[in-house]
CSV table of C-alpha atoms and ligand atoms in Angstrom, one decimal:
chain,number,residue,atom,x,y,z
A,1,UNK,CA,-11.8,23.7,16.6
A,2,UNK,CA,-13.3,20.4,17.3
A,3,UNK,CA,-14.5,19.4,20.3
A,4,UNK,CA,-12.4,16.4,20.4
A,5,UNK,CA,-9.9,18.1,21.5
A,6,UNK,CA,-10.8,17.2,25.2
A,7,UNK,CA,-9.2,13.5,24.0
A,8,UNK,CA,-6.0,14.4,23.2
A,9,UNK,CA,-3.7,14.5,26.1
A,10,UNK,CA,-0.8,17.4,26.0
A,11,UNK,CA,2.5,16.1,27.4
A,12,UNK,CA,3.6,19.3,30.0
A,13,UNK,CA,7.1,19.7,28.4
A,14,UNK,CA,5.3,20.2,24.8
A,15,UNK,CA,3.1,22.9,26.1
A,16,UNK,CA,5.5,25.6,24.8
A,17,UNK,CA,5.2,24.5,21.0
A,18,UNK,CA,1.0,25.1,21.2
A,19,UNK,CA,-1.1,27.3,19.7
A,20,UNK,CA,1.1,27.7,16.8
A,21,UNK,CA,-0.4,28.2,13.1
A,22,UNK,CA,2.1,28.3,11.2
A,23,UNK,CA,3.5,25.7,8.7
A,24,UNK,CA,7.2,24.0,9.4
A,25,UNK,CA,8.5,25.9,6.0
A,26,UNK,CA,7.0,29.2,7.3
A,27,UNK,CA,6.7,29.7,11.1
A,28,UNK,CA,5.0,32.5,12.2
A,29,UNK,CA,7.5,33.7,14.7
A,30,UNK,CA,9.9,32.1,17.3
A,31,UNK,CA,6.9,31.4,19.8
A,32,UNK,CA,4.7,30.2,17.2
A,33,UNK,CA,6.8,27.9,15.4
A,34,UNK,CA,6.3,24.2,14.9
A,35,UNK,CA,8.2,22.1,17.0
A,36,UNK,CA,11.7,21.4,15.7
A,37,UNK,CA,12.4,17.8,13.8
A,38,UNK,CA,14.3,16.9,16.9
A,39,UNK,CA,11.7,17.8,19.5
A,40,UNK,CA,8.5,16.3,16.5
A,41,UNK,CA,11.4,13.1,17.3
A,42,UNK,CA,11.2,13.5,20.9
A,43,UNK,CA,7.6,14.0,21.1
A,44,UNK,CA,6.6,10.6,19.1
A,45,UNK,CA,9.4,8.5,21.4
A,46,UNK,CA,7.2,9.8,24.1
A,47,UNK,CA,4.0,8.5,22.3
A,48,UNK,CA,5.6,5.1,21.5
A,49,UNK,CA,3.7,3.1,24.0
A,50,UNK,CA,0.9,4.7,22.8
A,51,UNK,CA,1.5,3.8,18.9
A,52,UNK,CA,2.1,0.4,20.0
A,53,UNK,CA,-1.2,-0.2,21.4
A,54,UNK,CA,-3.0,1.5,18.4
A,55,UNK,CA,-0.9,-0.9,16.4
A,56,UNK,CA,-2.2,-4.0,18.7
A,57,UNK,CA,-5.7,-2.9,18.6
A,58,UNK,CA,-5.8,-2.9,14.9
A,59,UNK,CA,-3.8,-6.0,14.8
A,60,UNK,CA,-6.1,-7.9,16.8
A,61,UNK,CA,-9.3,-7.2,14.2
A,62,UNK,CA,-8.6,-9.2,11.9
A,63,UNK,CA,-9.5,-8.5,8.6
A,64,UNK,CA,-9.3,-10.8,5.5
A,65,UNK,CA,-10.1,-9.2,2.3
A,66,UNK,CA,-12.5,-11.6,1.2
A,67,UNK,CA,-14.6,-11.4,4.7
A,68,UNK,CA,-16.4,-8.2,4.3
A,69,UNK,CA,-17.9,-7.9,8.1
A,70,UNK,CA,-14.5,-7.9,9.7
A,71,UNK,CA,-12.9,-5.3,7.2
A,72,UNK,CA,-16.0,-3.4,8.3
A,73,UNK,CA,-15.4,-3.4,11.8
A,74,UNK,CA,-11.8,-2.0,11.2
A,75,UNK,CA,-13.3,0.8,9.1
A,76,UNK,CA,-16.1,1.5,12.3
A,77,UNK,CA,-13.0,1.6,14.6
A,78,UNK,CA,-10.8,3.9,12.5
A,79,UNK,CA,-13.7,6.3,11.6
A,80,UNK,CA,-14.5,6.2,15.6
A,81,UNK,CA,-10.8,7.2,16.6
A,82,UNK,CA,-10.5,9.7,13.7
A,83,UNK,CA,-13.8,11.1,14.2
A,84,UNK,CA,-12.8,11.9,17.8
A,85,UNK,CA,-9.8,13.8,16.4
A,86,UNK,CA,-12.2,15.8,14.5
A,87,UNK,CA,-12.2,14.7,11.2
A,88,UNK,CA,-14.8,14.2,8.4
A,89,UNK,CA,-15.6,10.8,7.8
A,90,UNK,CA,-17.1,9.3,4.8
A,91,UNK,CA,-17.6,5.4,3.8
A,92,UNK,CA,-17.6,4.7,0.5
A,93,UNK,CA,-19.6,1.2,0.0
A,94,UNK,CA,-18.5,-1.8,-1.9
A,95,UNK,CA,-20.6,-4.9,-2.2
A,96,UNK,CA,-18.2,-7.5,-1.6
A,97,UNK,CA,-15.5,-6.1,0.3
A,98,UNK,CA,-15.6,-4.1,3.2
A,99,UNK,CA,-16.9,-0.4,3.4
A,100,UNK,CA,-13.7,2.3,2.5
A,101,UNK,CA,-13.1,5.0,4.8
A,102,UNK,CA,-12.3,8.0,3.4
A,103,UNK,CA,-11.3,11.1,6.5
A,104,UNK,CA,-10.9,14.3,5.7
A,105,UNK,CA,-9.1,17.2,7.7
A,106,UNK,CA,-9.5,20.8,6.2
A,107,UNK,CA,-7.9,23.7,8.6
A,108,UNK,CA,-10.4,26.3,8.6
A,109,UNK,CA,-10.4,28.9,5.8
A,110,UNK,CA,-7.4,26.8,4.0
A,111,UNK,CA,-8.8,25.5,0.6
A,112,UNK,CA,-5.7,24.2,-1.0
A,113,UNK,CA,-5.0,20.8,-2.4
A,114,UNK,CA,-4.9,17.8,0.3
A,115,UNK,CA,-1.9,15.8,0.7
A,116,UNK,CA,-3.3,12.4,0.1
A,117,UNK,CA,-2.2,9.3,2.9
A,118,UNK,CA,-3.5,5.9,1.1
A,119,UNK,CA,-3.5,2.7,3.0
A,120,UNK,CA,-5.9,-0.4,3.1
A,121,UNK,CA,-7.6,-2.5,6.3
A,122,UNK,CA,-7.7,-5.8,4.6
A,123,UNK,CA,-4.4,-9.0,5.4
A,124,UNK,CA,-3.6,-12.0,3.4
A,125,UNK,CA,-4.5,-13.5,6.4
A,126,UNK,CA,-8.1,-15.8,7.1
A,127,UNK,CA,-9.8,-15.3,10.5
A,128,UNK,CA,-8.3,-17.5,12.8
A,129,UNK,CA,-4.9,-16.5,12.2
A,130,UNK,CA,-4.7,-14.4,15.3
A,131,UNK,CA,-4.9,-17.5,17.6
A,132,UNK,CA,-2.0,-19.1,15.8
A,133,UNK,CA,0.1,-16.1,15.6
A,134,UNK,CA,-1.3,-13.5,18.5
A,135,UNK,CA,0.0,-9.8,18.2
A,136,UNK,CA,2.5,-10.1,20.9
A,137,UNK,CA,5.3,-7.6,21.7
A,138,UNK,CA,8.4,-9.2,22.0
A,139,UNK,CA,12.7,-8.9,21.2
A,140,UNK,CA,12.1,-4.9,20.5
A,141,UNK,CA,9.2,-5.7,17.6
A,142,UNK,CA,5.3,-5.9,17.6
A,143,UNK,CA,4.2,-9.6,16.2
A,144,UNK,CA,1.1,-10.3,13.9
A,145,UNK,CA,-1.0,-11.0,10.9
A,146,UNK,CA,-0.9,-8.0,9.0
A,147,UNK,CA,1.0,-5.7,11.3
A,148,UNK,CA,3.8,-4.2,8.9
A,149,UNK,CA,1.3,-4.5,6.0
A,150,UNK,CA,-0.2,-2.5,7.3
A,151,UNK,CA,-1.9,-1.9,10.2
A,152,UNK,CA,1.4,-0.4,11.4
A,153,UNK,CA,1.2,2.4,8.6
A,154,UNK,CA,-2.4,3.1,9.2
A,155,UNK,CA,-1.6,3.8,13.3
A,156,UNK,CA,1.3,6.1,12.6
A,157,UNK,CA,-1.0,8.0,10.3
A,158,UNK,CA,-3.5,8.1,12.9
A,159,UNK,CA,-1.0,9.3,15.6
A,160,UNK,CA,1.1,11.9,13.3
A,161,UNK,CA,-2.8,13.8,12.9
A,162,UNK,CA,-3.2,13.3,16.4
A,163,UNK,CA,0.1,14.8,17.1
A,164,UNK,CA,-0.4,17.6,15.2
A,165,UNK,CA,-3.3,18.4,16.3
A,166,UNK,CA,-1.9,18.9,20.0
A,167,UNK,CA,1.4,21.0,18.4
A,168,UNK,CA,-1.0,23.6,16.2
A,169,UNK,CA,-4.7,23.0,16.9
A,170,UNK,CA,-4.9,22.1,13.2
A,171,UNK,CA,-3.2,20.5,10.5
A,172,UNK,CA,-1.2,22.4,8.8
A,173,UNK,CA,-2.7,21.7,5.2
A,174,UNK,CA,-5.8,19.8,4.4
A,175,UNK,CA,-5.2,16.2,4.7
A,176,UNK,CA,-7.6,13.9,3.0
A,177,UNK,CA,-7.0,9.7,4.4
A,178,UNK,CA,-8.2,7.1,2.3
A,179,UNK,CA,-7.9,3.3,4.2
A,180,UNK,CA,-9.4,0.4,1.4
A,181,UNK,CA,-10.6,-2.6,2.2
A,182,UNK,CA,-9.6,-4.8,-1.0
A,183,UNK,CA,-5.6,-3.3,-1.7
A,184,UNK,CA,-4.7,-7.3,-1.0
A,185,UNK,CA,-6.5,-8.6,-3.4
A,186,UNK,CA,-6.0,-6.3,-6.3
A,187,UNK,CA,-7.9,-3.2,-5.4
A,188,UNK,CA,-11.3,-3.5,-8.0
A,189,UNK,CA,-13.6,-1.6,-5.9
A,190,UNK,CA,-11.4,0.7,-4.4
A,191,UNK,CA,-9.2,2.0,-7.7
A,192,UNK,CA,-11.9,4.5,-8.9
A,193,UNK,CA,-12.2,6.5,-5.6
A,194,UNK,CA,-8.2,6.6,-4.8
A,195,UNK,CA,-7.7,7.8,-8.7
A,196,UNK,CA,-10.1,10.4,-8.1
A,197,UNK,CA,-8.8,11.5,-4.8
A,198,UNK,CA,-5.5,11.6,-6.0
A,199,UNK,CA,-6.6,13.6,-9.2
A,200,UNK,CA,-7.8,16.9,-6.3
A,201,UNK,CA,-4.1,15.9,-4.5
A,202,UNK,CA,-1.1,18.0,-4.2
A,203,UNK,CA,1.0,14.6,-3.3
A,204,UNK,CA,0.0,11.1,-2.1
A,205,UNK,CA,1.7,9.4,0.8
A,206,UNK,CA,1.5,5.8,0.8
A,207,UNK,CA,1.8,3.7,4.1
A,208,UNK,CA,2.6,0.9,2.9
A,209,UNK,CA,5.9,-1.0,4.6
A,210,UNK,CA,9.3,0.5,4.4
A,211,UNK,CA,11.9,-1.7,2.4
A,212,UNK,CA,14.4,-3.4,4.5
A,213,UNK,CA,15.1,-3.3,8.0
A,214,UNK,CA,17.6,0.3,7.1
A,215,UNK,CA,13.6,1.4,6.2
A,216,UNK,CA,14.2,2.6,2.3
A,217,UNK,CA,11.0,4.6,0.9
A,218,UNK,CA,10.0,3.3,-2.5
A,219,UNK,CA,10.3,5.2,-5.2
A,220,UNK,CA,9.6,2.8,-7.6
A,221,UNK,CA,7.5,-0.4,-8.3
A,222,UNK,CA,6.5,-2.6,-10.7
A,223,UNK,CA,3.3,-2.9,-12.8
A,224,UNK,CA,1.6,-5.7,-12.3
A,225,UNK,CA,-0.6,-8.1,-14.8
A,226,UNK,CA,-2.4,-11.2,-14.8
A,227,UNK,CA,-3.1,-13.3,-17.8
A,228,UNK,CA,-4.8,-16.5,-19.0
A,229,UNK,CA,-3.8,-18.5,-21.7
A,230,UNK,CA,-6.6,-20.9,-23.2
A,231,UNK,CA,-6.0,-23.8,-25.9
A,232,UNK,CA,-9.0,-25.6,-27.2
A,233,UNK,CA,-8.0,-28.4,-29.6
A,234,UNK,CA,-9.3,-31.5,-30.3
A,235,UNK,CA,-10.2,-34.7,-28.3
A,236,UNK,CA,-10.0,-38.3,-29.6
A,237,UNK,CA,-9.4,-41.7,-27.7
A,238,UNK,CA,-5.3,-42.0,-27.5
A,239,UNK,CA,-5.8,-46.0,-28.6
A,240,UNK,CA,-8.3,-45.4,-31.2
A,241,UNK,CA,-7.7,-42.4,-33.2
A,242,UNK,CA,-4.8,-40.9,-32.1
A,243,UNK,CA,-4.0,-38.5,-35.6
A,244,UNK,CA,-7.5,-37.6,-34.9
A,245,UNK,CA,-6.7,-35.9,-32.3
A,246,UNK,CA,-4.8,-32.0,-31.7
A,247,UNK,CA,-3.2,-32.4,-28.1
A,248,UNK,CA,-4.4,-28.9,-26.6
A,249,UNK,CA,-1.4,-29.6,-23.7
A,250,UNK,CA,1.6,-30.0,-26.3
A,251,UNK,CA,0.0,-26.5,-28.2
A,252,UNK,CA,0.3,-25.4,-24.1
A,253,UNK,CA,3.6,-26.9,-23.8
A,254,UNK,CA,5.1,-24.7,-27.1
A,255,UNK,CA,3.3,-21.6,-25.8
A,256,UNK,CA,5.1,-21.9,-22.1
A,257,UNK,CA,8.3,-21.4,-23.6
A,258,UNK,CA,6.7,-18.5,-26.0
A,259,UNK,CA,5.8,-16.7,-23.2
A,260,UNK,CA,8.9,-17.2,-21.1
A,261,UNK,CA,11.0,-15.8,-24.2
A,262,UNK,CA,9.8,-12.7,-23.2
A,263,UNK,CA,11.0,-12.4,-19.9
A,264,UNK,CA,14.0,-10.0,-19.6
A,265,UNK,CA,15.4,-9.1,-16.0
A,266,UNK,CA,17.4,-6.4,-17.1
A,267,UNK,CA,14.8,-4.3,-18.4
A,268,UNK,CA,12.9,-5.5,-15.5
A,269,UNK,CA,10.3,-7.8,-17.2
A,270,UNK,CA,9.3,-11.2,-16.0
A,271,UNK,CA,6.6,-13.4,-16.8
A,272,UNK,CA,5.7,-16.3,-14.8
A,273,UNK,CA,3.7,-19.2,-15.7
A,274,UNK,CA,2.4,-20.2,-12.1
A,275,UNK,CA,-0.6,-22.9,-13.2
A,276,UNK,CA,-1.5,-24.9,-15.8
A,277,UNK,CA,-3.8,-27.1,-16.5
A,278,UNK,CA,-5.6,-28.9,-18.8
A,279,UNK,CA,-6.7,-32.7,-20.4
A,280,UNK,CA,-9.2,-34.7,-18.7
A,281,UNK,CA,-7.6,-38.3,-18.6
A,282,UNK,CA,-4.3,-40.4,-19.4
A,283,UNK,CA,-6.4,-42.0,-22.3
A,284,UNK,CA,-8.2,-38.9,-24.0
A,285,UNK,CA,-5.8,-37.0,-26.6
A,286,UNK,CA,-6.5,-33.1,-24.6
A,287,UNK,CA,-8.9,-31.0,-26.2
A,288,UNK,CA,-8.5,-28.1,-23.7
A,289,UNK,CA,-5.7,-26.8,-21.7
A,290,UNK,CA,-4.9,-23.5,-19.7
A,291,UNK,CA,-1.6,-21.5,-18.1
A,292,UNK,CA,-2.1,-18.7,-15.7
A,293,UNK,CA,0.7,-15.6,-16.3
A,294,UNK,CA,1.7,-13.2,-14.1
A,295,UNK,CA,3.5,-10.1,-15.5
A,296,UNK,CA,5.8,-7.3,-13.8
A,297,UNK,CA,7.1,-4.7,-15.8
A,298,UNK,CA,8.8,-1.8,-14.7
A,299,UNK,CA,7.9,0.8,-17.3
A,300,UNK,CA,4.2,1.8,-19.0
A,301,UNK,CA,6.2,1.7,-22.5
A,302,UNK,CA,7.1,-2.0,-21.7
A,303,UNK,CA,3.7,-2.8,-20.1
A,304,UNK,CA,2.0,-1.6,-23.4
A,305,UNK,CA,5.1,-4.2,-25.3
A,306,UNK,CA,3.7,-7.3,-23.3
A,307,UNK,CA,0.4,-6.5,-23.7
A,308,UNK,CA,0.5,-7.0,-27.5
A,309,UNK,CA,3.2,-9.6,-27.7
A,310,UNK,CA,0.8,-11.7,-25.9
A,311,UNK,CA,-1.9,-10.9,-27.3
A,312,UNK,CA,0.0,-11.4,-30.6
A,313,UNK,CA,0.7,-14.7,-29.7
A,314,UNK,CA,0.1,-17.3,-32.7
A,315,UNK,CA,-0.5,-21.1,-32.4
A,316,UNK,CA,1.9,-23.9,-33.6
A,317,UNK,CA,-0.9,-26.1,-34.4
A,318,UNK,CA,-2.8,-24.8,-36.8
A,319,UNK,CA,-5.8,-26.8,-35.7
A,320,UNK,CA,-5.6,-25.7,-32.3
A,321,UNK,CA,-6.3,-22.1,-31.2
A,322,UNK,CA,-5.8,-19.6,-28.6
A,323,UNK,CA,-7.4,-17.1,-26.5
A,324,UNK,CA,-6.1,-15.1,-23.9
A,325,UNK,CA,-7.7,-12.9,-21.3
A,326,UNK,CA,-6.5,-10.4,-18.8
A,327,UNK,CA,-4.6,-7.4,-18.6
A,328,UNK,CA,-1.9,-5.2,-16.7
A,329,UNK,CA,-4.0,-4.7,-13.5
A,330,UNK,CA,-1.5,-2.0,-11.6
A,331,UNK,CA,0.7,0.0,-14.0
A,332,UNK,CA,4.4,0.6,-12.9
A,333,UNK,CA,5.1,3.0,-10.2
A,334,UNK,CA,7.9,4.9,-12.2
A,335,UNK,CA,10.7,7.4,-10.9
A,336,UNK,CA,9.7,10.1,-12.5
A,337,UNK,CA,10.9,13.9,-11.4
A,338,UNK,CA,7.7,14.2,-9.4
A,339,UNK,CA,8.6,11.2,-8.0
A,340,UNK,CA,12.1,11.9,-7.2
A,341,UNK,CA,11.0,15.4,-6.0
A,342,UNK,CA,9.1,13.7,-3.0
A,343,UNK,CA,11.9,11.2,-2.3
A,344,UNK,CA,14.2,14.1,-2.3
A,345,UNK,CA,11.9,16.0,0.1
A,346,UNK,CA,11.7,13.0,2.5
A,347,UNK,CA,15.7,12.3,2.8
A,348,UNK,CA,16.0,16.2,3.3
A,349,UNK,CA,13.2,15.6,6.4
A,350,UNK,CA,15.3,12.8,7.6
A,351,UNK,CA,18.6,14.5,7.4
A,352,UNK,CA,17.0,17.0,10.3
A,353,UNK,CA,16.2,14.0,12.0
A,354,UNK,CA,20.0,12.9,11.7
A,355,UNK,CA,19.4,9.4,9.5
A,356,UNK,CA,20.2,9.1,6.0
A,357,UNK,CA,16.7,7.4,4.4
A,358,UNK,CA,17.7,5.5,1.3
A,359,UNK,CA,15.3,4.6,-1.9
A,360,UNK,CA,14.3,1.5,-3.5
A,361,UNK,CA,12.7,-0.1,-6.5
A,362,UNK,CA,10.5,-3.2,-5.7
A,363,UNK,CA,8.8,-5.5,-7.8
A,364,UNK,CA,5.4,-5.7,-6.2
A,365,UNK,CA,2.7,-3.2,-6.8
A,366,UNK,CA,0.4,-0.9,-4.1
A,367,UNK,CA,-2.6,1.7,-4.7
A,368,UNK,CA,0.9,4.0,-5.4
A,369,UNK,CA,1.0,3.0,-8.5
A,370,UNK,CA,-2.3,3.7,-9.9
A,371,UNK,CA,-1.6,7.8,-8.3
A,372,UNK,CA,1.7,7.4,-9.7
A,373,UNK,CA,0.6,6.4,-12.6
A,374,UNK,CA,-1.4,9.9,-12.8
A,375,UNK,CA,1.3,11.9,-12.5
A,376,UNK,CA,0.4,12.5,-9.1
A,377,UNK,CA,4.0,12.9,-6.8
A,378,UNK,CA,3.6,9.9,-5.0
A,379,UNK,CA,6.1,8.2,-2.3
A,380,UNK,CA,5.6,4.8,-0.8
A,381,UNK,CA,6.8,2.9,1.7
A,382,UNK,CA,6.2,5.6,4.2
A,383,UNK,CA,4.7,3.2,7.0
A,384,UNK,CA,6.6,1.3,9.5
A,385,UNK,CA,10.4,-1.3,9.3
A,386,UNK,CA,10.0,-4.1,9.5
A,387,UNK,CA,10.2,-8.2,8.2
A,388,UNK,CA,8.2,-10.9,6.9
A,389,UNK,CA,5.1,-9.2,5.5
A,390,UNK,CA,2.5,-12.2,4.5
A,391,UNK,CA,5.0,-14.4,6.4
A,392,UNK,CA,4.5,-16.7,9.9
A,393,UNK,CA,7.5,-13.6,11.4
A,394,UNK,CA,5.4,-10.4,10.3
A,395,UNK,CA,6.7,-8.0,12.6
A,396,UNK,CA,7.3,-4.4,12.8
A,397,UNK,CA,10.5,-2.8,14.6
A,398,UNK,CA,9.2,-0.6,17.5
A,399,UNK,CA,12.1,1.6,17.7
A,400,UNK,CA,11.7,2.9,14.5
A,401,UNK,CA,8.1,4.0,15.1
A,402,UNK,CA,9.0,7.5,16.3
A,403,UNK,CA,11.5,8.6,13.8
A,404,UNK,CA,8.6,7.3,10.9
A,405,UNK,CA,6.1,9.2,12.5
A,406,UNK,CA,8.6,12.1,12.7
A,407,UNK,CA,9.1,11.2,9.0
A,408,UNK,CA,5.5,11.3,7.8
A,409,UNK,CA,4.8,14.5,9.7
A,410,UNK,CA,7.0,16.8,8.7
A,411,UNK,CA,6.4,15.7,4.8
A,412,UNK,CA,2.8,16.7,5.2
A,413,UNK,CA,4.0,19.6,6.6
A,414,UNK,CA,6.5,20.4,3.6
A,415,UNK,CA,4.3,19.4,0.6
B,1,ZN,ZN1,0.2,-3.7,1.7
């Protein structure tokens, strides 16, 4: 066992539950067996002071996608504290964005399949954020940039291994983490390694926020896409030559309404033109003109639809013409059976733990749904409850911290 065992502190009541090797679906015996749900429950309200100053410390680095040094301190930190646990770290680096930790726990001997935990370091939020909003604990929640998404998920993570560590001397299956540094801004750099992780997985965890305040894991989420239509036409003076001219922005204004023709909520498509642009001046007839789409579908069959319906797309104006670039960036996170088989898992977990955890299907995408996307079970919204993510009221609930912990330990321990 690792030596940094010496860090981790052993509550005296929990002594009785250590040195056990067993898993929670098959203890040993009686005096081996891990901790019941309700004493795991017990164990992490004990730790909650604890999880909240984990939570502040991370917090308090801020950590901007686009700012590569301060995403690299977070990673340093994390692979400090999870090195001390005993785990194997690994950075994986990426040129613009901060370096991704990958940690790996293997118990000795055990060479199944790792249960995979994804998160990601990086906020919405630019430096400077933290004097404007400090982390500040206050009305029963932890304040912050970035603290339910999700600095939150990542210090339960780190405190369920800890925790585990003191109840068993080990985990009780290998448990590979994988914390990116560029999830907010569409996860480029990072997509390769967490597909390939996930590949060797038996099940990914993803710590990303819980839905609502009654803290619903996701079991489904959108696919996400993002699209650029371009017109070029042709320019003449609006006095001189006016029918010389082939007005790139009405050619837009025809394809706008295309494009929003194909939305349809109840299938769970929507396309949104969120910028345009185009012209030059009041007295030239436009010769270029541009829109920006975003797309959310909730099925790979409908992603595959859009794809080619806007690709498809034709002009009015036979002298103008189109081009359009981009693609479907995250495909959906669909609730398929392996999906549904983790989900069903988790509300069994939090039945011993005497709450009945609901599902949901949101419409923005996470790292879950490139796993998910795999075929890999994944479930999401496994981090903490809480409101406001990329909002001025970010803030996670600290009650709930214990039973999420409770939550996220005894699904590694049943995958
Ligand atoms: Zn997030």
């Amino acid at each position: 066992m690792s030596t940094a065992f010496v860090y981790l502190s052993v509550p005296l009541w929990f002594l009785p539950f250590v040195n056990h090797e067993g898993t929670r679906r098959k203890p040993v015996n009686q005096t081996m067996s891990a901790p019941e749900p309700a004493d795991q429950l017990r164990y992490f309200q004990k730790r909650q002071k604890q999880i909240v100053e984990t939570i502040r410390q991370l917090v308090e680095l801020e950590s901007p996608s686009d700012v590569k040094q301060s995403v690299d301190r977070v990673s340093t930190v994390l692979a400090s504290r999870f090195g001390e646990l005993g785990g194997k770290i690994k950075f994986h680096a990426a040129e613009k964005f901060g370096k991704h930790l990958q940690i790996d726990f293997r118990p000795r001997g055990d060479k199944g399949k790792p249960v995979l935990l994804l998160g990601h370091m990086d906020t919405v939020y630019p430096i400077g954020t933290i004097s404007k909003m400090p982390c500040r604990v206050s009305k029963g929640r932890v304040w912050g940039p970035g603290v339910l998404d999700m600095k939150a998920g990542i210090a339960l993570a780190f405190h369920v291994i800890e925790a585990m560590l003191v109840w068993s001397k080990k985990v009780p299956c290998p448990v590979t983490l994988f914390f990116v540094s560029d999830e907010e801004v569409g996860s480029a750099s990072s997509r390769a390694i967490t597909e390939r992780l996930a590949r060797d997985a038996a099940a990914v965890l993803v710590l990303e926020p819980a839905y609502g305040l009654h803290g619903a894991v996701k079991t489904a989420r959108k696919g996400v896409g993002e699209y650029m239509l371009q017109v070029s036409g042709v320019a003449a003076h609006s006095g001189l030559d006016f029918e010389k001219g082939q007005s790139a922005v009405i050619e837009l204004a025809h394809q706008i309404l295309e494009v929003f023709n194909l939305v349809d909520p109840a299938r769970g498509v929507t396309l949104n033109v969120g910028k345009i642009s185009g012209g030059t001046r009041a007295n030239v007839v436009p010769a270029s003109a541009t829109a920006s789409i975003d797309v959310r579908i909730a099925s790979a069959q409908d992603a595959a639809e859009i794809e080619r319906k806007l690709s498809g797309l034709k002009p009015f104006n036979p002298h103008c013409s189109l081009s359009i670039s981009g693609r479907i960036n995250r495909p959906p996170l669909e609730r398929t059976d392996a999906v549904a088989g983790l989900y069903s898992k988790a509300h069994h977990i939090a039945k011993e733990l005497g709450w009945d955890l609901a599902e949901a299907a949101v419409g923005g995408g996470s790292d879950g749904n490139f796993t998910a996307a795999l075929g890999i079970p994944t479930l999401d919204g496994l981090g903490a409850v809480g409101e406001g993510a990329h909002a001025q009221h970010e803030s996670v609930v600290i009650e709930e911290l214990p039973r999420r912990a409770a939550l996220l330990a005894g699904l590694i321990e049943s995958v």
